[in-house]
C-alpha positions as a Python dict, from the first residue, in 0.01 Angstrom:
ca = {
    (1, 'X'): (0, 0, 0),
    (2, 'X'): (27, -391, 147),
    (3, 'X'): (291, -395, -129),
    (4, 'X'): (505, -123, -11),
    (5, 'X'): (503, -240, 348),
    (6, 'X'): (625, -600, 231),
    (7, 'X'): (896, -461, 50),
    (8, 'X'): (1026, -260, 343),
    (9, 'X'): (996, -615, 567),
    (10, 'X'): (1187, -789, 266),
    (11, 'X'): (1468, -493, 300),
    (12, 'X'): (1509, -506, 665),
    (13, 'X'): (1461, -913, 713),
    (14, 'X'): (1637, -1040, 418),
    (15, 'X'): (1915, -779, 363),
    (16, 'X'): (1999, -558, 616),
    (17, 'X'): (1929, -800, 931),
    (18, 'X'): (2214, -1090, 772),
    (19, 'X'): (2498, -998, 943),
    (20, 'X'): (2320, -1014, 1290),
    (21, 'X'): (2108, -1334, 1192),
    (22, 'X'): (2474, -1491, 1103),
    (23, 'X'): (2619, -1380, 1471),
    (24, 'X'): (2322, -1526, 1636),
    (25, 'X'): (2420, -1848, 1472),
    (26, 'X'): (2754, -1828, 1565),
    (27, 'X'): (2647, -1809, 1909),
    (28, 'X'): (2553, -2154, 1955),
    (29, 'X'): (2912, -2248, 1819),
    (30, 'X'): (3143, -1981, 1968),
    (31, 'X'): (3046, -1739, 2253),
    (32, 'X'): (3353, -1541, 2200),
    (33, 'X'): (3329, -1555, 1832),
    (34, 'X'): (3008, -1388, 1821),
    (35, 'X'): (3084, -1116, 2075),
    (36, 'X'): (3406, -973, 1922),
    (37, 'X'): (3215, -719, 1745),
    (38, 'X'): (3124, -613, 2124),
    (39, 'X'): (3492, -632, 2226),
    (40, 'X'): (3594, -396, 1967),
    (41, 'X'): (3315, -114, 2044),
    (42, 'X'): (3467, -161, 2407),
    (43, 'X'): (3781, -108, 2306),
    (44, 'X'): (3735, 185, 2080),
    (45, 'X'): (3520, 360, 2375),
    (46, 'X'): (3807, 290, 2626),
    (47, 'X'): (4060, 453, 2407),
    (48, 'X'): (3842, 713, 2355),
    (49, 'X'): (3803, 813, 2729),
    (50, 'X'): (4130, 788, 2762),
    (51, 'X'): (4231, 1051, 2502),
    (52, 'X'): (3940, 1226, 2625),
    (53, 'X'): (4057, 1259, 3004),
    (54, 'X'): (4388, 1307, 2854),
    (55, 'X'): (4284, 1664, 2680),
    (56, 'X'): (4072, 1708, 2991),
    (57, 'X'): (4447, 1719, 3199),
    (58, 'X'): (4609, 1878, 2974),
    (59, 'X'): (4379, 2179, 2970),
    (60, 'X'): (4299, 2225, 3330),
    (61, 'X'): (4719, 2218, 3318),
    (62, 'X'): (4758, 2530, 3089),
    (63, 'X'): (4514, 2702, 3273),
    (64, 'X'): (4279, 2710, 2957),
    (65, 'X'): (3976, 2572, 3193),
    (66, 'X'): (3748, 2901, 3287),
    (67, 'X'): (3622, 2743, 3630),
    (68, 'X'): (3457, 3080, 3699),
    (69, 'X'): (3109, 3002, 3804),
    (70, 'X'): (2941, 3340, 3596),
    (71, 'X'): (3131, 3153, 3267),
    (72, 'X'): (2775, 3107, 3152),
    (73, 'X'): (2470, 3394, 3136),
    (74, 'X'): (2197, 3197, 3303),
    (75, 'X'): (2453, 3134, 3589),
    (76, 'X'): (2433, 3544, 3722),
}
């Protein structure tokens, strides 16, 4: 059983945690270097809300929006 344990710590530490061992490296050398992967996921998210809000106009402009506070059962 100490086997199977090792082998899942051998997974995780010596595969599967490289790419954020090799960012924490690149830390010490370039600050903006190692958070680009965080400036990305920012940007995607912001693009996202924007489309997002976007729809969220665009319905409430057609009138497809039922504001009606009884929309839902639990609400009578």
């Amino acid at each position: 059983m100490k086997a199977f344990f090792e082998g899942i710590q051998s997974l995780f530490v010596d595969f599967l945690f490289k790419p954020w061992d090799f960012l924490r490296h690149l830390e010490l050398k370039s600050w903006f270097g190692a958070n680009t992967l965080n400036w990305i996921f920012m940007l995607i998210c912001a693009c996202a809300i924007y489309y997002w809000c976007k729809q969220l106009v665009e319905h409430k402009n057609n009138n497809e929006e039922n504001q009606d506070t009884t929309a839902h059962s639990f609400l009578k």
